[in-house]
Tab-separated table of C-alpha atoms in Angstrom:
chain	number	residue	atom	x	y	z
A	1	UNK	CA	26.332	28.621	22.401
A	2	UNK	CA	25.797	26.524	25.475
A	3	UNK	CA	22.853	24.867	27.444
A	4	UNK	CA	19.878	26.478	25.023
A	5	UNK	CA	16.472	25.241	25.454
A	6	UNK	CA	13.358	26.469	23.554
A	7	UNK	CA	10.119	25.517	23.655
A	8	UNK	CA	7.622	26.449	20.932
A	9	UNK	CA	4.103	25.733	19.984
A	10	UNK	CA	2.706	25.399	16.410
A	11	UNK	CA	1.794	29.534	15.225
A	12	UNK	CA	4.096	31.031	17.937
A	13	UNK	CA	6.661	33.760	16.806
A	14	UNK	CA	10.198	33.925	18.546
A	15	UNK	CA	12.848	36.290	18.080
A	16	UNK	CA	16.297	36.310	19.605
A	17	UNK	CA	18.201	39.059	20.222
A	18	UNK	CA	21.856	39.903	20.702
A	19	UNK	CA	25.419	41.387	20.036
A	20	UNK	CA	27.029	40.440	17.026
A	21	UNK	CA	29.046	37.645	17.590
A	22	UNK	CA	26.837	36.204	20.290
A	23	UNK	CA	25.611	33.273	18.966
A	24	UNK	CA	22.331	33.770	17.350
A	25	UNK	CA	23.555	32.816	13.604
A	26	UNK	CA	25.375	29.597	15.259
A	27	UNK	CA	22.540	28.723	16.970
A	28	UNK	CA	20.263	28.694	14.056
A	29	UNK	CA	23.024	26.579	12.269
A	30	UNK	CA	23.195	23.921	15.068
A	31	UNK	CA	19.733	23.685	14.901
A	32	UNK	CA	19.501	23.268	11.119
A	33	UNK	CA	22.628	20.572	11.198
A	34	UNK	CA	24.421	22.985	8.847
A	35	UNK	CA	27.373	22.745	12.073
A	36	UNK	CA	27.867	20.012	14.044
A	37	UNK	CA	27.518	20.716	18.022
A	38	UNK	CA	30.402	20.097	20.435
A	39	UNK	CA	31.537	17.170	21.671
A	40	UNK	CA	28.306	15.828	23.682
A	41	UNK	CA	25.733	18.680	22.269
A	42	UNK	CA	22.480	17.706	21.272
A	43	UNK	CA	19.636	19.199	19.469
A	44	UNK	CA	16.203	17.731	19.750
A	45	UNK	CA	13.015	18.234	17.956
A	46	UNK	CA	10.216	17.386	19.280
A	47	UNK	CA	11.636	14.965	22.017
A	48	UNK	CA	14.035	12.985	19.173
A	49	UNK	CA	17.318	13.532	19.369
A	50	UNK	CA	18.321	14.920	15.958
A	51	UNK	CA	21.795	13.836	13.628
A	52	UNK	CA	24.612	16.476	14.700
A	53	UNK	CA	24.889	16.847	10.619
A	54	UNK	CA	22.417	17.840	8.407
A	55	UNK	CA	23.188	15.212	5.437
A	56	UNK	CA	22.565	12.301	8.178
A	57	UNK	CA	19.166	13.544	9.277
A	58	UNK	CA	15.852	11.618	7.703
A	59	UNK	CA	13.397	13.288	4.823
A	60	UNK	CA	11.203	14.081	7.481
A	61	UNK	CA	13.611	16.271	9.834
A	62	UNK	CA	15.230	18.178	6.707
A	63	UNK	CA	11.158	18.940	5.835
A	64	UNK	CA	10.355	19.854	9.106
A	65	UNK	CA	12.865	23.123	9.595
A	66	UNK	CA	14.257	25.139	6.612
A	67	UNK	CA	15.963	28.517	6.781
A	68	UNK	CA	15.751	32.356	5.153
A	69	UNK	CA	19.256	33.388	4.955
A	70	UNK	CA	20.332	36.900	5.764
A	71	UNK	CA	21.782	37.485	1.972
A	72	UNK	CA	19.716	35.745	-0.419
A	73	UNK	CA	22.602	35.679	-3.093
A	74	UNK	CA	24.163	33.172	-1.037
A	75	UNK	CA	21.571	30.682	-0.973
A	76	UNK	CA	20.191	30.677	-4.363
A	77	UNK	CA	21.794	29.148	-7.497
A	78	UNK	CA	22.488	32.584	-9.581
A	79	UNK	CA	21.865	29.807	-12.843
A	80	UNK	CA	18.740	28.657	-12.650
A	81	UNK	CA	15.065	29.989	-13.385
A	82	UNK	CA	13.112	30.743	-10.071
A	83	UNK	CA	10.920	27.444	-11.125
A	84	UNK	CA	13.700	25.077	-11.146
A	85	UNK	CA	14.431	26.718	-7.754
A	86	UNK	CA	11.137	26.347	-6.038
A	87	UNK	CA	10.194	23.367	-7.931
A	88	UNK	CA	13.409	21.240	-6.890
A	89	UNK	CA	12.047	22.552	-3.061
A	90	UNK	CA	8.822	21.256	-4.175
A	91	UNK	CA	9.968	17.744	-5.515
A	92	UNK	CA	12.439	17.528	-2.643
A	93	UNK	CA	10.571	18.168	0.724
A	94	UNK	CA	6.879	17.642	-0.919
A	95	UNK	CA	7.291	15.338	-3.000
A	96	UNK	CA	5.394	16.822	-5.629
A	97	UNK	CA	5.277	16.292	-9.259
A	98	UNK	CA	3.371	17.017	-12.457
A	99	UNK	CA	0.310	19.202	-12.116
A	100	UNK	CA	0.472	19.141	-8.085
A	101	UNK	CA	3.612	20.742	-8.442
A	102	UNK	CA	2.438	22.972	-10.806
A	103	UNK	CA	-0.146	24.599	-8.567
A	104	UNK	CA	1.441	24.499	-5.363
A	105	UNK	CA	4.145	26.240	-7.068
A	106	UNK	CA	1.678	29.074	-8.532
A	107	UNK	CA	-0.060	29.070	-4.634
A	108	UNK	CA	3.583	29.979	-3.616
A	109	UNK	CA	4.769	32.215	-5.745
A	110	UNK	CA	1.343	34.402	-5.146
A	111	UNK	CA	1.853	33.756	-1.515
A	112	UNK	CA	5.170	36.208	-1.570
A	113	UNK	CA	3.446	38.496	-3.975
A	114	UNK	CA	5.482	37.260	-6.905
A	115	UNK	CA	3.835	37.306	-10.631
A	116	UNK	CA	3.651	34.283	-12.751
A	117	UNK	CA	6.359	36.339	-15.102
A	118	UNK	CA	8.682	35.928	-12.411
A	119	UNK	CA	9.383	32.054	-13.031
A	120	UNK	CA	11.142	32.482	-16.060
A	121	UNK	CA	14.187	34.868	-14.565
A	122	UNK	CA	17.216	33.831	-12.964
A	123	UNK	CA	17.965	35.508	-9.424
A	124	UNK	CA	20.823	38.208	-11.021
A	125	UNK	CA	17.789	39.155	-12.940
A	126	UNK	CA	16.084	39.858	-9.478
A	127	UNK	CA	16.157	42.900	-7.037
A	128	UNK	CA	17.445	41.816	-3.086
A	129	UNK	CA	13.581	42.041	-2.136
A	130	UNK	CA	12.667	40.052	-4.710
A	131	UNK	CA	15.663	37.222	-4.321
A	132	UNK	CA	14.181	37.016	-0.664
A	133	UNK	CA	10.720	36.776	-1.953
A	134	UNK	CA	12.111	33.666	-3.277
A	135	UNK	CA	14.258	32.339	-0.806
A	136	UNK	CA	11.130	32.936	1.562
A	137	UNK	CA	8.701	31.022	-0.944
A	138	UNK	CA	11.216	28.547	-1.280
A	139	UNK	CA	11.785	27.670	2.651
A	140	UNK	CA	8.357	26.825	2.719
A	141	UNK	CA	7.830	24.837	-0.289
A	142	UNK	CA	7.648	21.719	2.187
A	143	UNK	CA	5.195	22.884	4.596
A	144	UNK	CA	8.086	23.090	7.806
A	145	UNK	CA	7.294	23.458	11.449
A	146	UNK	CA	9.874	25.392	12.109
A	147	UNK	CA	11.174	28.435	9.769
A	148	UNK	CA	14.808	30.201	10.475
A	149	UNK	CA	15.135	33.824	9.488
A	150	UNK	CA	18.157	35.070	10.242
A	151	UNK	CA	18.105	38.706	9.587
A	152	UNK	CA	15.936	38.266	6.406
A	153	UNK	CA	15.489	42.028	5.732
A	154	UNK	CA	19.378	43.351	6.970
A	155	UNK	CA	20.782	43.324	3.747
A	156	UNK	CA	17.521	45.487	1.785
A	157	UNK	CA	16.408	48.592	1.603
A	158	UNK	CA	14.198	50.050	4.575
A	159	UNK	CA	11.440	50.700	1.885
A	160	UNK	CA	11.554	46.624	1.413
A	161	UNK	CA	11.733	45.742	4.470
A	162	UNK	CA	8.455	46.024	5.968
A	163	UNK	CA	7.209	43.971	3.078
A	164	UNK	CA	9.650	40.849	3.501
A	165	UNK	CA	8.840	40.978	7.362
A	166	UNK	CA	4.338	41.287	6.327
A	167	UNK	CA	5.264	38.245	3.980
A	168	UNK	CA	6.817	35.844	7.095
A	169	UNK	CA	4.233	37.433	9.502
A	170	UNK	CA	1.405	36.244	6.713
């Protein structure tokens, strides 16, 4: 990935296309600081110059973008309840606690047409659609600017799909 420039106003939509192997998974990792550019890369948000490395960026930067992975498996714990998992998200990038928490948690888990029932279960207790339901729910649990999907719906069903892809359009 060389010399990429983007520039994106609050609501707008982008998708980018390509090959496998050409760079759009990378690219959403550079941005995220889950890889470290090149020697001499940058990556700037909104005209800041951003740490190369995740871990080294401020509260506010890690709030600010979050990320859908392509296999939901991957990115949540298999262990714990769907609560802990979007309420760590909640205490982490909102801040939230107590009864806040509490309803901003219930606002998200209607938001991705998830039932209150659904708090108590792990993710191996969870359908694909549903696991991404989460992992969606979860990504914004901080309010970001800027939300990464890479290939959120590639590894469900076709009858799923449309629904995961209504969800992030919502």
């Amino acid at each position: 990935v060389k010399d990429v420039s983007l520039d994106l106003r609050p609501g707008e939509t982008l998708g980018l296309v390509g090959e496998s192997g050409s760079g759009k998974t990378t690219f959403a990792r550079l941005l995220l600081g889950l890889v470290p550019p090149d020697e001499g890369g940058t990556i700037e948000f909104e005209g800041k110059a951003l740490a190369p490395k995740l871990e080294n960026r401020n509260d506010d930067q890690v709030k600010a973008m979050q990320i859908v992975f392509q296999n939901p498996d991957s990115a949540l714990n298999r262990s714990h309840s769907i609560r802990h998992l979007i309420g760590r998200a909640l205490k982490r990038l909102a801040g939230l606690k107590g009864a806040a928490l509490e309803a901003r948690l219930n606002d998200l888990v209607r938001s991705v047409r998830l039932t209150d029932r659904h708090l108590a279960v792990k993710p191996r207790q969870l359908s694909g659609g549903l696991k991404q339901r989460v992992a969606i729910a979860r990504a914004f649990a901080g309010d970001p600017r800027i939300v990464v999907c890479d290939e959120p719906t590639s590894a469900l069903d076709v009858s799923v799909q449309a629904a995961i892809l209504n969800l992030l359009a919502d």
